C-alpha cells in the first residue's frame, strides 16, 4: 500500500516535470521550423528555465471569474479535465515491472479514462457562459464523437496481433518485430493511429475547437492564472500520454538495444510527440465538414477493413482457418 | 471495517447522493454532470467486485459516450436554439407511485434471491472468459444485439434525412 503511494507520488511528479519540458521542446522545435530561435532569455544555455518561469508567472496572475459564469462548474472544470489525463498513466508500463499497475485490461482502461476528458472540457465551455467557449465545446464534442471510434479501432489492431489487452504483453509480443514494421498492416495502422491521435489531441489540422482566428482560444478563453495553467497542463499531459500509448502499441515500448528500457520508451514517446508537432507546424486548419467527412467516410471504413484484414491474418497464421 | 467495506459504503454514498441530485437539481446541465458522477461511481462498484473489464466498459460507453451525447442534445436545444427544457412537471403523485412499485418489485427479487456472502473465486483471465463466451455460448444474443443496433442506426438515419 505504502509502496504504491510512493510510486504514484514519484510518477506524478516525474510526469509533471516531463510535460512542463515538453512545452519547451515544442516551442524550440517550432521555432527551428520557422527559422526562429524560440525562448532564449531565461536561463543559460538556450533559455532552459523558460517553462519554470511560465509556471511561476501563471501562479501569481490574477484569477478572474466571469460575472455570469456557472461558478461551481466553471471552477471544477480544470480539475475534472486534469484528473483523467494523469490517470491514464496508471497502467503505462515504462519498463518491465516499472509502472503503477499493469492491469489485464490496461489498454481498455487507458481508452476509457481518456474518454472522460470531454466532460471536463465541456464543463469549461458551458460554465464560462461565453459564446466562443460554448461553440468550441460543441465542436469538441463533434470531433471527439467522430474520432473516438477510429482511435479505438486502430488501437485494437496491436491487441489482435498480440492477443492481449495488457500493455506489457503487447510490448513483449513485439520482441521479434515492432508492430509498425509488420508488412502493410503495421504501417497503415500506424498512420491511421497518428491521424486519430492528432484529432484526439485537438491539434492542427484538427484544431477547430480552438481556432484562434475565429474562436479566440476556444473553451478556455475565459480562464486565467492557475486555472488556465491546469488546462494547459492537462492538454499536454494528454498528448504525452497518447504519445506513450503509440510507443507501446506500435514502436515496441521499452524494447531496444544498448540503452536502458525507460530511456528507449521515453525516446519513442518523444518521437511520436515530435511527429505530431511537425504536422502541427506544417499544415493549415481544415474545415469542420472536412474533419467529420474524413472521420466517417474515410477513416472509419478504412480502420474497420484493416481490423478485419488483421483478424484474418492472425487466424491464418495460427492455423484456425484451413 | 475492512478496506473493501469502507470503499463500498463510500461509493454507495456517492452513488446515492449523485443519483438524487440528478433528479432534484433544477439545472439540466448540472443533472447531467451528476449523472456522469453516478455512472463513474457505478464503475467503482464494479471494480470492487473485481469486474475490471465491466468497469472500463462502463466508463468508456456510459460516462464517456452517453454523457457526451446527452450534453450535445442539451446544448443544441437549450443554449443554441434557446428553447427552455422543463425539468419538473406536476405528475409527482403518479411518478411516486411508479417509483414505489419499482422499488417493491426490485426489493422482492433481491429478498428472494440467494445472495453469496463472499465474492466467488475468479478463475483465470476474466476478460478472456468474457470474450470467449460472447463468441461461443452467447453468440446468438450477441449477434441479435448487433441487429438491434443496426435497426436503431437505420431509424436514426430515417429521421435525420432531408425531406424530399
Coordinates of C-alpha atoms in Angstrom, one line a residue:
Chain A
X1 CA 0.0 0.0 0.0
X2 CA 2.7 2.5 1.1
X3 CA 4.8 1.4 -1.8
X4 CA 2.0 2.2 -4.2
X5 CA 1.5 5.6 -2.8
X6 CA 5.2 6.4 -3.1
X7 CA 5.3 5.1 -6.7
X8 CA 2.3 7.1 -7.6
X9 CA 3.8 10.2 -6.0
X10 CA 7.1 9.8 -7.8
X11 CA 5.3 9.1 -11.1
X12 CA 3.0 12.1 -10.9
X13 CA 5.9 14.5 -10.2
X14 CA 8.0 12.9 -13.0
X15 CA 5.2 13.3 -15.4
X16 CA 4.6 17.0 -14.4
X17 CA 8.3 17.7 -14.9
X18 CA 8.4 15.9 -18.3
X19 CA 5.3 17.6 -19.5
X20 CA 6.5 21.0 -18.4
X21 CA 9.6 20.5 -20.5
X22 CA 7.6 19.1 -23.4
X23 CA 6.2 22.6 -23.9
X24 CA 9.8 23.9 -24.1
X25 CA 10.7 21.2 -26.6
X26 CA 7.7 22.1 -28.7
X27 CA 8.5 25.8 -28.7
X28 CA 12.1 25.2 -29.6
X29 CA 11.1 22.7 -32.3
X30 CA 8.5 25.1 -33.8
X31 CA 11.0 27.9 -33.7
X32 CA 13.5 25.9 -35.6
X33 CA 10.9 25.0 -38.2
X34 CA 10.2 28.7 -38.7
X35 CA 13.8 29.8 -38.6
X36 CA 13.4 31.5 -35.2
X37 CA 15.4 30.9 -32.0
X38 CA 12.5 30.5 -29.6
X39 CA 12.8 31.1 -25.9
X40 CA 16.3 32.1 -25.1
X41 CA 16.5 34.7 -22.4
X42 CA 15.5 32.9 -19.2
X43 CA 18.3 30.7 -18.1
X44 CA 21.5 29.7 -19.8
X45 CA 22.0 27.9 -22.1
X46 CA 19.1 28.3 -24.5
X47 CA 16.5 29.6 -22.1
X48 CA 16.1 26.3 -20.3
X49 CA 14.3 27.9 -17.3
X50 CA 11.5 29.3 -19.5
X51 CA 8.9 26.6 -18.6
X52 CA 9.6 27.2 -14.8
X53 CA 9.2 31.0 -15.4
X54 CA 6.0 30.5 -17.2
X55 CA 4.6 28.3 -14.5
X56 CA 5.5 30.9 -11.8
X57 CA 4.0 33.7 -13.9
X58 CA 0.7 31.9 -14.2
X59 CA 0.7 31.1 -10.4
X60 CA 0.8 34.8 -9.5
X61 CA -1.6 36.0 -12.1
X62 CA -5.0 37.3 -11.1
X63 CA -7.8 34.8 -11.1
X64 CA -10.8 36.2 -12.9
X65 CA -14.2 34.6 -12.8
X66 CA -16.8 36.0 -15.3
X67 CA -19.7 37.5 -13.6
X68 CA -22.3 35.3 -15.3
X69 CA -20.3 32.1 -15.2
X70 CA -21.8 29.0 -13.7
X71 CA -19.4 29.2 -10.7
X72 CA -19.1 25.6 -9.4
X73 CA -19.0 24.2 -12.9
X74 CA -16.5 26.8 -14.1
X75 CA -14.2 26.3 -11.1
X76 CA -14.3 22.5 -11.2
X77 CA -13.8 22.1 -14.9
X78 CA -10.0 22.4 -14.9
X79 CA -9.7 19.8 -12.2
X80 CA -12.1 17.4 -13.9
X81 CA -10.2 18.0 -17.1
X82 CA -6.8 17.3 -15.4
X83 CA -7.7 14.1 -13.5
X84 CA -8.2 11.7 -16.4
X85 CA -5.1 13.0 -18.2
X86 CA -3.0 11.9 -15.3
X87 CA -5.0 8.8 -14.5
X88 CA -4.1 7.3 -17.9
X89 CA -0.5 6.9 -16.7
X90 CA -1.6 4.4 -14.1
X91 CA -1.4 1.5 -16.5
X92 CA 1.5 2.6 -18.6
X93 CA 4.5 0.3 -18.1
X94 CA 7.7 2.2 -18.5
X95 CA 9.8 -0.9 -18.4
X96 CA 9.1 -4.5 -17.2
X97 CA 7.8 -4.1 -13.7
X98 CA 8.2 -0.3 -13.7
X99 CA 4.8 1.1 -13.6
X100 CA 2.0 1.7 -11.2
X101 CA -0.5 -1.1 -12.1
X102 CA -0.1 -3.3 -15.2
X103 CA -3.7 -4.2 -15.4
X104 CA -5.1 -7.1 -17.5
X105 CA -7.3 -4.6 -19.3
X106 CA -4.5 -1.9 -19.5
X107 CA -5.4 -0.6 -22.9
X108 CA -9.1 -0.6 -22.3
X109 CA -8.5 1.4 -19.0
X110 CA -6.4 3.9 -21.0
X111 CA -9.1 4.4 -23.6
X112 CA -11.9 4.5 -21.1
X113 CA -10.3 7.1 -18.8
X114 CA -9.1 9.3 -21.6
X115 CA -12.7 9.4 -22.9
X116 CA -13.7 11.1 -19.7
X117 CA -11.7 14.2 -20.6
X118 CA -14.5 15.5 -22.7
X119 CA -16.6 16.0 -19.6
X120 CA -14.1 18.5 -18.1
X121 CA -13.7 20.2 -21.4
X122 CA -17.5 20.6 -21.8
X123 CA -17.8 21.9 -18.2
X124 CA -15.3 24.6 -19.1
X125 CA -17.1 25.5 -22.3
X126 CA -20.5 25.7 -20.7
X127 CA -19.5 27.1 -17.3
X128 CA -17.8 30.1 -18.8
X129 CA -21.1 31.3 -20.2
X130 CA -19.3 32.6 -23.3
X131 CA -20.4 32.1 -26.9
X132 CA -16.9 31.3 -28.2
X133 CA -16.3 28.8 -25.4
X134 CA -19.7 27.1 -26.0
X135 CA -19.2 26.9 -29.7
X136 CA -15.7 25.4 -29.1
X137 CA -17.1 22.8 -26.7
X138 CA -19.7 21.9 -29.3
X139 CA -17.1 21.4 -31.9
X140 CA -15.0 19.4 -29.4
X141 CA -18.0 17.0 -28.9
X142 CA -18.5 16.7 -32.6
X143 CA -14.9 15.9 -33.2
X144 CA -14.4 13.6 -30.2
X145 CA -17.5 11.5 -31.1
X146 CA -16.2 11.2 -34.6
X147 CA -12.6 10.3 -33.8
X148 CA -13.1 8.1 -30.7
X149 CA -14.2 5.2 -32.9
X150 CA -11.3 5.1 -35.4
X151 CA -8.9 5.7 -32.4
X152 CA -10.2 2.7 -30.5
X153 CA -10.3 0.6 -33.7
X154 CA -6.7 1.3 -34.6
X155 CA -5.6 0.7 -31.0
X156 CA -7.3 -2.7 -31.3
X157 CA -5.0 -3.8 -34.2
X158 CA -1.9 -4.3 -31.9
X159 CA -4.3 -6.1 -29.5
X160 CA -5.2 -8.5 -32.2
X161 CA -1.6 -9.1 -33.1
X162 CA -0.5 -9.5 -29.5
X163 CA -3.6 -11.4 -28.3
X164 CA -3.9 -9.3 -25.1
X165 CA -5.1 -6.1 -23.7
X166 CA -2.3 -6.0 -21.2
X167 CA 0.1 -3.3 -22.3
X168 CA 3.2 -5.1 -21.1
X169 CA 2.2 -8.2 -23.0
X170 CA 1.6 -6.1 -26.1
X171 CA 5.2 -4.8 -25.8
X172 CA 6.6 -8.3 -25.2
X173 CA 4.8 -9.5 -28.4
X174 CA 6.9 -7.1 -30.4
X175 CA 10.2 -8.6 -29.3
X176 CA 10.9 -10.1 -32.7
X177 CA 9.4 -7.3 -34.8
X178 CA 7.8 -4.0 -33.8
X179 CA 4.2 -3.8 -34.9
X180 CA 4.9 -0.7 -37.0
X181 CA 7.3 -2.9 -39.1
X182 CA 4.6 -5.5 -39.9
X183 CA 4.2 -5.5 -43.7
X184 CA 1.4 -3.2 -44.9
X185 CA -0.9 -3.7 -41.8
X186 CA 1.6 -2.1 -39.4
X187 CA 2.3 1.0 -41.4
X188 CA -1.3 1.6 -42.4
X189 CA -2.4 1.1 -38.8
X190 CA 0.3 3.4 -37.5
X191 CA -0.7 6.2 -39.9
X192 CA -4.3 5.9 -39.0
X193 CA -3.4 5.9 -35.3
X194 CA -1.4 9.1 -35.8
X195 CA -4.3 10.7 -37.6
X196 CA -6.8 9.7 -34.8
X197 CA -4.2 10.8 -32.2
X198 CA -3.8 14.3 -33.7
X199 CA -7.6 14.6 -33.8
X200 CA -8.0 13.5 -30.2
X201 CA -5.3 16.0 -29.2
X202 CA -7.2 18.7 -31.0
X203 CA -4.1 19.9 -32.8
X204 CA -3.7 21.4 -36.2
X205 CA -5.0 20.5 -38.7
X206 CA -7.8 19.3 -36.4
X207 CA -7.9 22.3 -34.1
X208 CA -11.3 23.7 -35.0
X209 CA -12.2 23.8 -31.3
X210 CA -9.6 26.4 -30.5
X211 CA -9.2 28.0 -33.9
X212 CA -7.5 31.2 -32.8
X213 CA -8.8 33.2 -35.8
X214 CA -12.5 32.5 -35.2
X215 CA -12.9 31.3 -31.6
X216 CA -10.1 33.2 -29.9
X217 CA -8.9 30.3 -27.8
X218 CA -11.9 28.1 -27.6
X219 CA -13.3 26.7 -24.4
X220 CA -10.5 28.1 -22.3
X221 CA -11.0 31.7 -23.4
X222 CA -12.3 32.8 -20.0
X223 CA -9.7 31.1 -17.9
X224 CA -6.8 32.9 -16.4
X225 CA -4.0 32.3 -13.9
X226 CA -3.7 28.9 -12.3
X227 CA -6.9 27.5 -13.9
X228 CA -5.5 28.3 -17.3
X229 CA -2.3 26.6 -16.3
X230 CA -4.1 23.5 -15.2
X231 CA -5.9 23.3 -18.5
X232 CA -2.7 23.6 -20.4
X233 CA -1.1 21.1 -18.2
X234 CA -3.9 18.6 -18.8
X235 CA -3.7 19.1 -22.6
X236 CA 0.0 18.5 -22.7
X237 CA -0.2 15.6 -20.3
X238 CA -2.9 14.0 -22.5
X239 CA -0.6 14.5 -25.5
X240 CA 2.3 12.9 -23.7
X241 CA 0.0 10.0 -22.6
X242 CA -1.2 9.3 -26.1
X243 CA 2.4 9.5 -27.4
X244 CA 3.3 6.9 -24.8
X245 CA 0.4 4.8 -26.0
X246 CA 1.7 5.0 -29.5
X247 CA 5.2 4.0 -28.4
X248 CA 3.7 1.0 -26.5
X249 CA 1.4 -0.2 -29.3
X250 CA 3.5 0.3 -32.4
X251 CA 7.1 1.1 -31.5
X252 CA 7.8 -1.7 -29.1
X253 CA 7.8 0.3 -25.8
X254 CA 10.9 -0.3 -23.9
X255 CA 12.5 -2.7 -26.3
X256 CA 15.7 -1.7 -28.0
X257 CA 19.4 -2.4 -27.9
X258 CA 22.0 -0.7 -25.7
X259 CA 20.1 1.9 -23.7
X260 CA 18.0 1.0 -20.6
X261 CA 14.3 0.3 -21.2
X262 CA 12.8 3.5 -19.8
X263 CA 15.1 5.7 -21.9
X264 CA 14.1 3.9 -25.1
X265 CA 10.5 4.2 -24.1
X266 CA 10.7 8.0 -23.5
X267 CA 12.7 8.5 -26.7
X268 CA 10.0 6.7 -28.7
X269 CA 7.2 8.7 -27.0
X270 CA 9.2 11.9 -27.7
X271 CA 9.5 10.7 -31.3
X272 CA 5.7 10.4 -31.7
X273 CA 5.2 13.7 -29.9
X274 CA 7.6 15.4 -32.3
X275 CA 5.9 13.8 -35.3
X276 CA 2.6 15.3 -34.2
X277 CA 4.3 18.6 -33.6
X278 CA 5.8 18.5 -37.0
X279 CA 2.4 18.0 -38.5
X280 CA 1.0 20.8 -36.4
X281 CA 3.5 23.4 -37.6
X282 CA 3.3 22.3 -41.2
X283 CA -0.4 22.2 -42.1
X284 CA -3.3 24.6 -42.0
X285 CA -6.6 24.0 -40.2
X286 CA -9.2 22.1 -42.2
X287 CA -13.0 22.9 -42.1
X288 CA -15.4 21.2 -39.8
X289 CA -17.2 19.3 -42.5
X290 CA -13.8 18.1 -43.9
X291 CA -12.9 16.9 -40.5
X292 CA -16.1 15.0 -39.9
X293 CA -16.1 13.7 -43.5
X294 CA -12.5 12.4 -43.1
X295 CA -13.5 10.5 -40.0
X296 CA -16.8 8.9 -41.0
X297 CA -16.2 8.4 -44.8
X298 CA -12.5 7.5 -44.9
X299 CA -11.0 6.7 -41.5
X300 CA -13.9 4.6 -40.1
X301 CA -14.3 2.2 -43.1
X302 CA -10.6 2.0 -43.5
X303 CA -9.9 1.1 -39.9
X304 CA -12.7 -1.5 -40.0
X305 CA -11.3 -3.1 -43.1
X306 CA -7.9 -3.1 -41.6
X307 CA -9.1 -4.7 -38.4
X308 CA -10.8 -7.4 -40.5
X309 CA -7.7 -8.0 -42.5
X310 CA -5.6 -8.2 -39.4
X311 CA -8.1 -10.7 -37.9
X312 CA -7.9 -12.9 -41.0
X313 CA -4.1 -12.7 -41.0
X314 CA -3.9 -13.7 -37.3
X315 CA -6.3 -16.5 -37.8
X316 CA -4.4 -17.8 -40.9
X317 CA -1.1 -17.7 -39.1
X318 CA -2.4 -19.5 -36.1
X319 CA -4.0 -22.1 -38.4
X320 CA -7.6 -21.7 -37.3
X321 CA -8.7 -21.2 -41.0
X322 CA -7.9 -24.0 -43.3
Chain B
X1 CA -14.4 -2.4 8.9
X2 CA -12.3 -3.8 6.1
X3 CA -10.9 -1.6 3.4
X4 CA -13.3 -3.2 0.9
X5 CA -16.3 -2.5 3.0
X6 CA -15.2 1.1 3.5
X7 CA -14.8 1.5 -0.2
X8 CA -18.2 0.1 -0.8
X9 CA -20.0 2.3 1.6
X10 CA -18.1 5.4 0.4
X11 CA -19.1 4.6 -3.2
X12 CA -22.7 3.8 -2.2
X13 CA -22.9 7.2 -0.5
X14 CA -21.6 9.0 -3.6
X15 CA -23.8 6.9 -5.9
X16 CA -27.0 7.6 -3.9
X17 CA -26.3 11.3 -3.4
X18 CA -25.4 11.9 -7.0
X19 CA -28.4 9.9 -8.2
X20 CA -30.7 12.0 -6.0
X21 CA -29.0 15.2 -7.3
X22 CA -29.7 14.1 -10.9
X23 CA -33.4 14.2 -10.1
X24 CA -33.6 17.1 -7.7
X25 CA -31.2 19.5 -9.5
X26 CA -33.1 22.4 -11.1
X27 CA -30.4 22.9 -13.7
X28 CA -30.4 20.4 -16.5
X29 CA -26.7 20.6 -17.2
X30 CA -25.9 20.0 -13.5
X31 CA -28.1 17.0 -13.6
X32 CA -26.1 15.6 -16.5
X33 CA -22.9 16.2 -14.6
X34 CA -24.3 14.4 -11.5
X35 CA -25.3 11.6 -13.8
X36 CA -21.7 11.3 -15.0
X37 CA -20.6 11.1 -11.4
X38 CA -23.2 8.4 -10.7
X39 CA -22.0 6.4 -13.7
X40 CA -18.4 6.6 -12.6
X41 CA -19.3 5.6 -9.1
X42 CA -21.1 2.5 -10.6
X43 CA -17.9 1.7 -12.4
X44 CA -16.2 1.9 -9.0
X45 CA -18.6 -0.7 -7.6
X46 CA -17.8 -3.0 -10.5
X47 CA -14.1 -2.5 -9.7
X48 CA -14.7 -3.5 -6.1
X49 CA -16.3 -6.7 -7.4
X50 CA -13.2 -7.4 -9.4
X51 CA -15.0 -6.9 -12.7
X52 CA -12.4 -4.6 -14.2
X53 CA -13.5 -5.2 -17.8
X54 CA -17.1 -4.2 -17.0
X55 CA -15.9 -1.2 -15.1
X56 CA -13.8 0.0 -18.0
X57 CA -16.6 -0.6 -20.5
X58 CA -19.0 1.3 -18.1
X59 CA -16.7 4.3 -18.2
X60 CA -16.0 4.2 -21.9
X61 CA -19.6 3.8 -23.0
X62 CA -21.6 5.5 -20.4
X63 CA -19.5 8.1 -18.7
X64 CA -17.7 8.9 -21.9
X65 CA -20.2 8.2 -24.7
X66 CA -23.7 8.5 -23.4
X67 CA -23.0 11.6 -21.4
X68 CA -21.4 13.3 -24.4
X69 CA -24.5 12.7 -26.5
X70 CA -26.8 13.9 -23.7
X71 CA -24.8 17.1 -23.3
X72 CA -24.9 17.6 -27.0
X73 CA -28.7 17.4 -27.1
X74 CA -29.0 19.9 -24.2
X75 CA -26.7 22.4 -25.7
X76 CA -28.3 22.2 -29.1
X77 CA -31.8 22.7 -27.7
X78 CA -31.2 25.0 -24.7
X79 CA -28.2 27.2 -25.5
X80 CA -28.1 27.4 -29.2
X81 CA -31.8 27.1 -30.1
X82 CA -32.8 28.9 -27.0
X83 CA -35.6 26.5 -26.1
X84 CA -36.0 26.1 -22.3
X85 CA -36.3 22.5 -21.3
X86 CA -38.6 21.8 -18.4
X87 CA -37.1 20.0 -15.5
X88 CA -40.2 19.4 -13.4
X89 CA -43.8 18.6 -14.0
X90 CA -47.0 18.2 -12.0
X91 CA -47.2 14.4 -12.0
X92 CA -45.5 13.9 -8.7
X93 CA -48.1 11.6 -7.3
X94 CA -48.1 9.3 -10.3
X95 CA -44.3 9.3 -10.5
X96 CA -44.0 8.5 -6.8
X97 CA -46.5 5.6 -7.3
X98 CA -44.5 4.1 -10.2
X99 CA -41.2 4.5 -8.3
X100 CA -42.6 2.8 -5.3
X101 CA -43.9 -0.1 -7.4
X102 CA -40.5 -0.5 -9.0
X103 CA -38.8 -0.3 -5.6
X104 CA -41.1 -3.0 -4.2
X105 CA -40.6 -5.2 -7.3
X106 CA -36.8 -5.0 -7.1
X107 CA -36.9 -5.4 -3.3
X108 CA -38.9 -8.6 -3.6
X109 CA -36.5 -10.0 -6.1
X110 CA -33.5 -9.1 -4.0
X111 CA -35.0 -10.7 -0.9
X112 CA -35.8 -13.9 -2.7
X113 CA -32.5 -14.3 -4.5
X114 CA -29.9 -16.3 -2.6
X115 CA -27.0 -13.8 -2.2
X116 CA -23.5 -15.2 -1.8
X117 CA -21.7 -13.8 1.3
X118 CA -18.3 -13.8 -0.3
X119 CA -17.2 -13.0 -3.8
X120 CA -16.9 -16.2 -5.9
X121 CA -13.3 -17.1 -6.7
X122 CA -12.2 -15.9 -10.1
X123 CA -10.6 -18.5 -12.3
X124 CA -8.1 -17.3 -14.9
X125 CA -8.4 -14.2 -17.0
X126 CA -12.0 -12.7 -16.8
X127 CA -11.6 -10.6 -19.9
X128 CA -10.7 -13.7 -22.0
X129 CA -13.6 -15.6 -20.5
X130 CA -16.0 -12.8 -21.4
X131 CA -14.7 -12.7 -25.0
X132 CA -14.8 -16.5 -25.4
X133 CA -18.3 -16.8 -24.0
X134 CA -19.6 -13.9 -26.1
X135 CA -18.5 -15.6 -29.3
X136 CA -19.4 -19.2 -28.4
X137 CA -22.0 -19.8 -25.8
X138 CA -23.8 -16.5 -26.1
X139 CA -23.2 -15.8 -29.8
X140 CA -26.9 -15.7 -30.7
X141 CA -27.9 -12.9 -28.2
X142 CA -24.7 -11.1 -29.1
X143 CA -25.4 -11.1 -32.8
X144 CA -29.1 -10.2 -32.2
X145 CA -28.0 -7.2 -30.2
X146 CA -25.9 -6.1 -33.2
X147 CA -29.0 -6.4 -35.4
X148 CA -31.0 -4.2 -32.9
X149 CA -28.2 -1.6 -33.0
X150 CA -28.2 -1.7 -36.8
X151 CA -32.0 -1.2 -36.8
X152 CA -31.6 1.8 -34.4
X153 CA -28.9 3.3 -36.7
X154 CA -31.2 3.0 -39.7
X155 CA -34.1 4.5 -37.8
X156 CA -31.9 7.5 -36.8
X157 CA -30.9 7.9 -40.4
X158 CA -34.5 7.8 -41.5
X159 CA -35.4 10.6 -39.1
X160 CA -32.4 12.6 -39.9
X161 CA -32.6 12.5 -43.7
X162 CA -33.8 15.6 -45.7
X163 CA -37.5 15.7 -46.6
X164 CA -37.9 15.5 -50.4

